[in-house]
Backbone as ProteinMPNN parsed JSONL, in Angstrom:
{"seq_chain_A": "MVLSNYSVQVEAFAERHYIKKFQKQYKGRWLATKQNIITVCERIDNMLNYGRADIILATKWQKLVKLDFSIAGTCISPKASGNRCILFVDEETRDVRILLVYSKNEICQPNETQKWKDIVRKEYADIAKIFRM", "coords_chain_A": {"N_chain_A": [[104.085, 45.552, 159.633], [105.07, 42.259, 158.879], [107.709, 40.9, 157.243], [108.327, 38.179, 154.969], [110.891, 35.666, 155.025], [113.812, 35.712, 152.848], [114.079, 33.899, 149.716], [116.64, 31.675, 148.865], [119.187, 30.854, 146.675], [121.804, 28.857, 145.54], [124.07, 29.491, 143.116], [125.014, 27.602, 140.198], [127.487, 27.979, 139.179], [128.923, 28.898, 141.37], [128.836, 26.547, 142.957], [130.298, 24.736, 141.433], [132.81, 25.745, 141.334], [134.407, 27.341, 143.599], [133.179, 26.383, 145.885], [133.329, 23.639, 145.754], [136.105, 23.281, 146.517], [135.973, 24.067, 149.241], [134.338, 22.054, 150.254], [136.084, 19.779, 149.991], [138.242, 20.558, 151.594], [137.104, 21.061, 154.126], [135.591, 18.852, 154.915], [133.619, 17.418, 156.968], [132.579, 19.689, 158.196], [131.642, 21.391, 156.268], [128.863, 21.245, 155.327], [127.435, 22.089, 157.573], [128.386, 24.761, 157.597], [127.618, 25.672, 155.076], [124.779, 25.609, 155.395], [124.489, 27.512, 157.467], [125.304, 29.846, 156.102], [123.212, 29.97, 154.221], [121.051, 30.344, 155.933], [121.659, 32.813, 157.101], [121.484, 34.355, 154.726], [118.754, 34.178, 154.191], [117.791, 36.019, 155.977], [118.848, 38.39, 155.105], [118.276, 41.121, 155.009], [118.286, 41.909, 157.752], [120.964, 41.474, 158.387], [122.24, 43.411, 156.759], [121.141, 45.711, 157.961], [122.33, 45.591, 160.477], [124.968, 45.837, 159.892], [126.448, 43.458, 159.271], [126.886, 42.539, 156.847], [128.087, 43.873, 153.787], [127.089, 46.426, 151.532], [127.825, 46.525, 148.18], [127.256, 47.481, 145.543], [124.313, 49.204, 144.498], [120.875, 49.391, 143.304], [117.6, 50.637, 142.973], [115.983, 48.476, 143.841], [117.69, 46.214, 143.905], [120.691, 44.728, 145.085], [124.195, 44.254, 145.301], [126.078, 42.38, 147.299], [128.497, 41.815, 149.826], [129.364, 39.25, 151.956], [130.804, 38.176, 154.848], [132.068, 35.122, 156.213], [132.547, 32.362, 158.486], [134.101, 29.129, 158.964], [132.157, 26.522, 160.218], [132.472, 25.49, 163.604], [134.985, 26.486, 163.951], [137.013, 28.836, 165.773], [137.196, 31.408, 164.756], [136.538, 34.669, 163.737], [134.018, 35.757, 161.409], [134.911, 38.006, 159.83], [137.689, 37.866, 160.188], [138.341, 35.38, 159.17], [138.626, 35.492, 156.335], [137.013, 34.392, 154.442], [134.505, 34.731, 152.077], [131.298, 35.685, 150.667], [129.688, 36.51, 147.692], [126.795, 38.172, 146.956], [123.643, 38.423, 145.163], [121.027, 40.435, 145.73], [117.615, 40.755, 145.601], [115.261, 42.816, 146.485], [112.634, 43.298, 145.8], [111.557, 40.921, 144.768], [112.293, 39.343, 146.908], [114.521, 37.612, 146.813], [117.612, 35.827, 147.028], [120.617, 35.376, 145.474], [123.34, 33.346, 145.528], [126.382, 34.068, 144.41], [129.195, 33.747, 144.33], [131.402, 31.94, 146.44], [134.013, 32.155, 148.339], [137.598, 32.016, 149.398], [139.88, 34.378, 150.591], [142.429, 33.505, 149.962], [142.174, 32.256, 147.54], [141.173, 34.24, 145.794], [143.059, 36.71, 145.559], [145.49, 39.146, 146.206], [146.622, 41.388, 143.6], [144.257, 42.902, 143.792], [141.601, 42.024, 145.243], [138.712, 42.748, 145.051], [138.464, 43.691, 142.362], [139.109, 41.353, 141.01], [136.849, 39.52, 141.751], [134.85, 41.067, 140.733], [135.315, 40.933, 138.006], [134.837, 38.249, 137.56], [132.083, 38.187, 138.123], [131.184, 39.869, 136.0], [131.838, 38.282, 133.782], [130.607, 35.745, 134.279], [128.01, 36.297, 135.15], [126.247, 37.956, 133.414], [123.789, 39.188, 133.241], [123.455, 40.33, 135.859], [125.676, 41.996, 135.928], [124.952, 43.784, 134.009], [122.731, 45.133, 135.207], [123.932, 46.613, 137.214], [125.704, 48.07, 135.766], [128.433, 47.224, 135.368]], "CA_chain_A": [[103.945, 44.447, 158.702], [106.209, 41.311, 159.039], [108.117, 40.474, 155.874], [108.848, 36.837, 154.979], [112.314, 35.496, 154.713], [114.231, 35.679, 151.483], [114.385, 32.625, 149.277], [117.949, 31.582, 148.678], [119.581, 29.982, 145.576], [123.21, 28.838, 145.297], [124.254, 29.438, 141.754], [125.719, 26.51, 139.804], [128.899, 28.469, 139.043], [129.58, 28.889, 142.744], [129.032, 25.136, 143.363], [131.322, 24.066, 140.568], [134.211, 26.266, 141.41], [135.044, 27.543, 144.907], [132.491, 25.592, 147.029], [134.021, 22.332, 145.712], [137.244, 23.378, 147.348], [135.616, 24.129, 150.681], [133.924, 20.704, 150.551], [137.209, 18.998, 150.084], [139.041, 20.986, 152.698], [136.463, 21.083, 155.391], [134.653, 17.704, 154.823], [132.465, 17.273, 157.913], [132.122, 20.958, 158.59], [131.153, 22.257, 155.188], [127.476, 21.144, 155.286], [126.884, 23.064, 158.533], [128.794, 26.077, 157.2], [126.729, 26.079, 153.98], [123.402, 25.867, 155.969], [124.636, 28.748, 158.194], [125.278, 30.867, 155.045], [121.828, 30.065, 153.669], [120.263, 30.894, 157.035], [121.995, 34.277, 157.171], [120.966, 34.969, 153.542], [117.349, 34.261, 154.396], [117.555, 37.249, 156.71], [119.974, 39.344, 154.607], [117.942, 42.594, 155.399], [118.763, 42.19, 159.042], [122.466, 41.461, 158.295], [122.597, 44.703, 156.252], [120.77, 46.694, 158.96], [123.24, 45.555, 161.58], [126.402, 46.054, 159.479], [127.155, 42.21, 159.236], [127.079, 42.421, 155.39], [128.411, 45.149, 153.15], [126.517, 46.656, 150.182], [128.945, 46.931, 147.291], [126.521, 48.264, 144.559], [122.864, 49.145, 144.736], [119.935, 50.194, 142.589], [116.395, 50.927, 143.812], [115.491, 47.244, 144.462], [118.701, 45.209, 143.842], [121.923, 45.084, 145.675], [125.31, 43.305, 145.242], [126.462, 42.406, 148.701], [129.633, 40.956, 150.341], [129.111, 38.735, 153.266], [131.944, 37.424, 155.478], [131.593, 33.919, 156.898], [133.619, 31.473, 159.006], [133.752, 27.749, 158.919], [131.473, 25.998, 161.398], [133.287, 24.804, 164.5], [136.206, 27.184, 164.185], [136.854, 29.975, 166.708], [137.641, 32.51, 164.043], [135.369, 35.473, 163.402], [133.793, 35.798, 159.983], [135.745, 38.982, 159.176], [139.186, 37.502, 160.221], [138.549, 34.129, 158.375], [139.009, 35.662, 154.927], [136.058, 33.802, 153.583], [133.544, 35.738, 151.514], [130.248, 35.348, 149.687], [129.109, 37.604, 146.93], [125.316, 37.879, 146.873], [122.776, 39.337, 144.472], [119.795, 40.543, 146.54], [116.471, 41.413, 144.938], [114.308, 43.161, 147.525], [111.257, 43.338, 145.317], [111.098, 39.498, 144.768], [112.841, 38.71, 148.12], [115.388, 36.55, 146.387], [119.123, 36.085, 147.192], [121.381, 34.466, 144.611], [124.771, 33.208, 146.088], [127.093, 34.125, 143.103], [130.506, 33.279, 144.629], [131.804, 31.641, 147.795], [135.557, 32.057, 148.126], [138.552, 32.386, 150.354], [140.884, 35.405, 150.095], [143.602, 32.745, 149.433], [141.94, 31.901, 146.197], [141.026, 35.51, 145.048], [143.779, 37.503, 146.429], [146.193, 40.342, 145.776], [146.691, 42.62, 144.233], [143.008, 43.518, 143.977], [140.446, 41.04, 145.441], [137.505, 43.247, 144.548], [138.504, 43.758, 140.952], [139.016, 39.899, 140.587], [135.518, 38.976, 141.771], [133.961, 41.817, 139.793], [135.568, 40.333, 136.641], [134.108, 36.942, 137.521], [130.68, 38.509, 137.992], [130.972, 40.347, 134.68], [131.959, 37.16, 132.865], [129.702, 34.603, 134.551], [126.623, 36.774, 135.425], [126.117, 39.107, 132.523], [122.477, 39.805, 133.606], [123.662, 41.032, 137.039], [126.587, 43.028, 135.547], [124.145, 44.801, 133.191], [121.918, 45.865, 136.248], [124.866, 47.507, 138.012], [126.573, 48.741, 134.823], [129.76, 46.869, 135.716]], "C_chain_A": [[105.202, 43.541, 158.764], [106.375, 40.803, 157.597], [108.611, 38.98, 156.022], [110.384, 36.828, 154.713], [112.544, 35.504, 153.183], [114.361, 34.249, 151.013], [115.88, 32.743, 148.777], [118.375, 30.505, 147.638], [121.134, 30.065, 145.495], [123.388, 28.587, 143.813], [125.223, 28.247, 141.376], [127.197, 26.795, 139.635], [129.611, 28.361, 140.406], [129.808, 27.391, 143.245], [130.125, 24.528, 142.669], [132.679, 24.571, 140.892], [134.727, 26.302, 142.924], [134.402, 26.639, 145.959], [133.057, 24.167, 146.952], [135.297, 22.203, 146.529], [136.944, 23.376, 148.778], [135.128, 22.755, 151.041], [135.06, 19.756, 150.872], [138.05, 19.279, 151.323], [138.441, 20.816, 154.098], [135.361, 19.991, 155.538], [133.499, 17.739, 155.677], [131.816, 18.616, 158.327], [131.464, 21.793, 157.577], [129.624, 22.272, 155.15], [126.884, 22.13, 156.288], [127.16, 24.437, 158.189], [127.874, 26.572, 156.099], [125.304, 26.368, 154.5], [123.451, 27.194, 156.755], [124.622, 29.987, 157.233], [123.913, 31.052, 154.547], [120.969, 30.651, 154.729], [120.427, 32.405, 157.124], [121.39, 34.983, 155.977], [119.44, 35.127, 153.579], [116.894, 35.469, 155.136], [118.516, 38.322, 156.356], [119.599, 40.833, 154.98], [118.361, 42.852, 156.761], [120.258, 42.274, 159.068], [122.938, 42.833, 157.75], [122.223, 45.794, 157.295], [121.786, 46.788, 160.089], [124.686, 45.605, 161.192], [127.17, 44.594, 159.374], [127.42, 41.828, 157.788], [127.358, 43.804, 154.846], [127.747, 45.264, 151.78], [127.665, 47.246, 149.381], [128.352, 47.919, 146.214], [125.058, 48.14, 144.805], [122.091, 49.927, 143.631], [118.727, 50.335, 143.5], [116.043, 49.596, 144.587], [116.562, 46.063, 144.546], [119.959, 45.655, 144.461], [122.949, 43.894, 145.423], [126.038, 43.456, 146.588], [127.642, 41.415, 148.952], [129.31, 40.5, 151.766], [130.311, 37.882, 153.717], [131.381, 36.163, 156.261], [132.822, 33.151, 157.466], [133.162, 30.048, 158.873], [133.144, 27.264, 160.214], [132.459, 25.266, 162.292], [134.665, 25.404, 164.677], [135.952, 28.359, 165.131], [137.315, 31.267, 166.013], [136.426, 33.371, 163.622], [135.26, 35.489, 161.882], [134.716, 36.74, 159.28], [137.271, 38.488, 159.106], [139.382, 36.252, 159.404], [139.024, 34.324, 156.992], [138.079, 34.996, 154.041], [134.905, 34.705, 153.269], [132.469, 35.017, 150.634], [129.885, 36.596, 148.981], [127.607, 37.3, 146.584], [124.589, 38.91, 145.946], [121.449, 39.32, 145.268], [118.781, 41.322, 145.825], [115.368, 41.624, 146.068], [112.785, 43.096, 147.063], [110.708, 41.833, 145.274], [111.492, 38.764, 145.997], [113.613, 37.45, 147.807], [116.879, 36.873, 146.71], [119.724, 34.945, 146.334], [122.876, 34.515, 145.192], [125.596, 33.06, 144.816], [128.498, 33.432, 143.313], [130.663, 33.046, 146.129], [133.206, 31.368, 147.729], [136.286, 32.417, 149.399], [139.431, 33.456, 149.721], [142.163, 34.678, 149.523], [143.385, 32.358, 148.001], [141.792, 33.113, 145.306], [141.684, 36.489, 145.92], [144.354, 38.69, 145.784], [146.435, 40.237, 144.276], [145.382, 43.292, 144.456], [141.878, 42.522, 143.997], [139.169, 41.596, 144.825], [137.453, 43.36, 143.077], [138.456, 42.286, 140.342], [137.604, 39.308, 140.649], [134.574, 39.696, 141.021], [134.144, 41.254, 138.438], [134.887, 39.045, 136.548], [132.602, 37.273, 137.381], [130.343, 38.984, 136.611], [130.954, 39.242, 133.651], [130.852, 36.083, 133.05], [128.211, 35.01, 134.739], [126.303, 37.999, 134.662], [124.846, 39.851, 132.902], [122.655, 40.682, 134.843], [124.628, 42.278, 136.725], [125.883, 44.2, 134.771], [123.302, 45.729, 134.251], [122.728, 46.918, 136.871], [125.902, 48.266, 137.05], [128.052, 48.512, 135.134], [130.648, 46.814, 134.514]], "O_chain_A": [[106.314, 44.065, 158.702], [105.456, 40.384, 156.893], [109.207, 38.599, 157.029], [111.008, 37.792, 154.272], [111.628, 35.333, 152.379], [114.73, 33.402, 151.827], [116.294, 33.81, 148.325], [117.942, 29.357, 147.742], [121.706, 31.151, 145.398], [122.91, 27.578, 143.296], [126.133, 27.932, 142.143], [128.046, 25.949, 139.916], [130.709, 27.822, 140.542], [130.827, 27.071, 143.856], [130.891, 23.802, 143.303], [133.65, 23.833, 140.723], [135.391, 25.375, 143.388], [135.103, 26.18, 146.86], [133.249, 23.54, 147.994], [135.552, 21.171, 147.15], [137.648, 22.694, 149.523], [135.496, 22.288, 152.119], [135.03, 19.03, 151.866], [138.506, 18.363, 152.006], [139.117, 20.493, 155.075], [134.346, 20.203, 156.201], [132.414, 18.068, 155.198], [130.66, 18.657, 158.748], [130.802, 22.78, 157.898], [129.102, 23.365, 154.93], [125.982, 22.902, 155.963], [126.31, 25.296, 158.423], [127.398, 27.707, 156.136], [124.69, 27.331, 154.04], [122.478, 27.946, 156.688], [124.012, 31.014, 157.531], [123.451, 32.188, 154.443], [120.137, 31.485, 154.371], [119.455, 33.157, 157.208], [120.838, 36.073, 156.126], [118.903, 36.103, 153.056], [115.76, 35.919, 154.973], [118.956, 39.087, 157.214], [120.475, 41.663, 155.226], [118.799, 43.975, 157.013], [120.781, 43.141, 159.768], [123.938, 43.362, 158.235], [122.998, 46.737, 157.459], [122.08, 47.869, 160.599], [125.561, 45.438, 162.041], [128.4, 44.57, 159.392], [128.132, 40.854, 157.542], [126.899, 44.799, 155.407], [127.818, 44.344, 150.965], [128.34, 48.208, 149.747], [128.871, 49.017, 146.013], [124.585, 47.102, 145.267], [122.557, 50.941, 143.111], [118.855, 50.158, 144.711], [115.839, 49.607, 145.801], [116.31, 45.052, 145.201], [120.301, 46.836, 144.394], [122.568, 42.726, 145.351], [126.534, 44.527, 146.937], [127.725, 40.344, 148.351], [129.022, 41.31, 152.647], [130.747, 36.977, 153.006], [130.318, 36.234, 156.877], [133.947, 33.286, 156.985], [131.974, 29.781, 158.69], [133.661, 27.628, 161.27], [133.24, 24.467, 161.776], [135.455, 24.893, 165.471], [134.819, 28.818, 165.272], [137.803, 32.16, 166.705], [135.404, 32.831, 163.199], [136.235, 35.272, 161.163], [135.278, 36.384, 158.244], [137.97, 38.687, 158.113], [140.503, 36.028, 158.947], [139.742, 33.478, 156.46], [138.344, 35.021, 152.839], [134.388, 35.382, 154.158], [132.687, 33.981, 150.006], [129.779, 37.654, 149.602], [127.281, 36.272, 145.99], [124.9, 40.1, 145.963], [120.842, 38.262, 145.435], [119.036, 42.469, 145.456], [114.688, 40.688, 146.487], [111.865, 42.874, 147.85], [109.581, 41.555, 145.682], [111.069, 37.619, 146.159], [113.418, 36.394, 148.409], [117.312, 38.024, 146.664], [119.384, 33.768, 146.462], [123.504, 35.569, 145.301], [125.523, 32.008, 144.18], [128.89, 32.605, 142.49], [130.16, 33.799, 146.963], [133.605, 30.392, 147.093], [135.738, 33.009, 150.328], [139.693, 33.455, 148.519], [142.865, 35.241, 148.684], [144.364, 32.143, 147.286], [142.232, 33.067, 144.157], [141.103, 37.046, 146.851], [143.746, 39.225, 144.857], [146.453, 39.135, 143.728], [145.341, 44.219, 145.265], [141.275, 42.2, 142.973], [138.562, 40.85, 144.057], [136.375, 43.119, 142.534], [137.836, 42.057, 139.303], [137.185, 38.653, 139.694], [133.547, 39.138, 140.634], [133.148, 41.099, 137.732], [134.361, 38.739, 135.478], [131.929, 36.651, 136.56], [129.322, 38.57, 136.061], [130.131, 39.264, 132.736], [130.264, 35.599, 132.083], [127.297, 34.213, 134.526], [126.096, 39.045, 135.277], [124.849, 41.082, 132.877], [122.033, 41.743, 134.883], [124.406, 43.395, 137.191], [126.213, 45.378, 134.903], [123.243, 46.95, 134.099], [122.253, 48.04, 137.048], [126.804, 48.971, 137.503], [128.839, 49.458, 135.166], [131.837, 46.519, 134.637]]}, "name": "protein", "num_of_chains": 1, "seq": "MVLSNYSVQVEAFAERHYIKKFQKQYKGRWLATKQNIITVCERIDNMLNYGRADIILATKWQKLVKLDFSIAGTCISPKASGNRCILFVDEETRDVRILLVYSKNEICQPNETQKWKDIVRKEYADIAKIFRM"}
């Protein structure tokens, strides 16, 4: 059985905050980068199977996933770029919500993971409740 692609939604919070910085910094390359992220998210099950994305938390049908990405036109690997997306994946409805798109320079030491989890708790209470964050 062939499954359809996931539908992808970029959350308003992500657009208003960190994506706005990427748009300013990478003017002509950001649209291609954003489209690449969406294309990868449409096939997130493949990315998880091949280890190109990391499951952070999971229930039976939902996952909180970290995806590394690089800016289009650069010769830097996604992992080395320091750019990340936090995704909510619902396998039952085949939906992906892009919650955060950030650079490690913006959410950094001492604990990057704790900082983005705090943002998810505050801005996405519905998701925090699912994963008991």
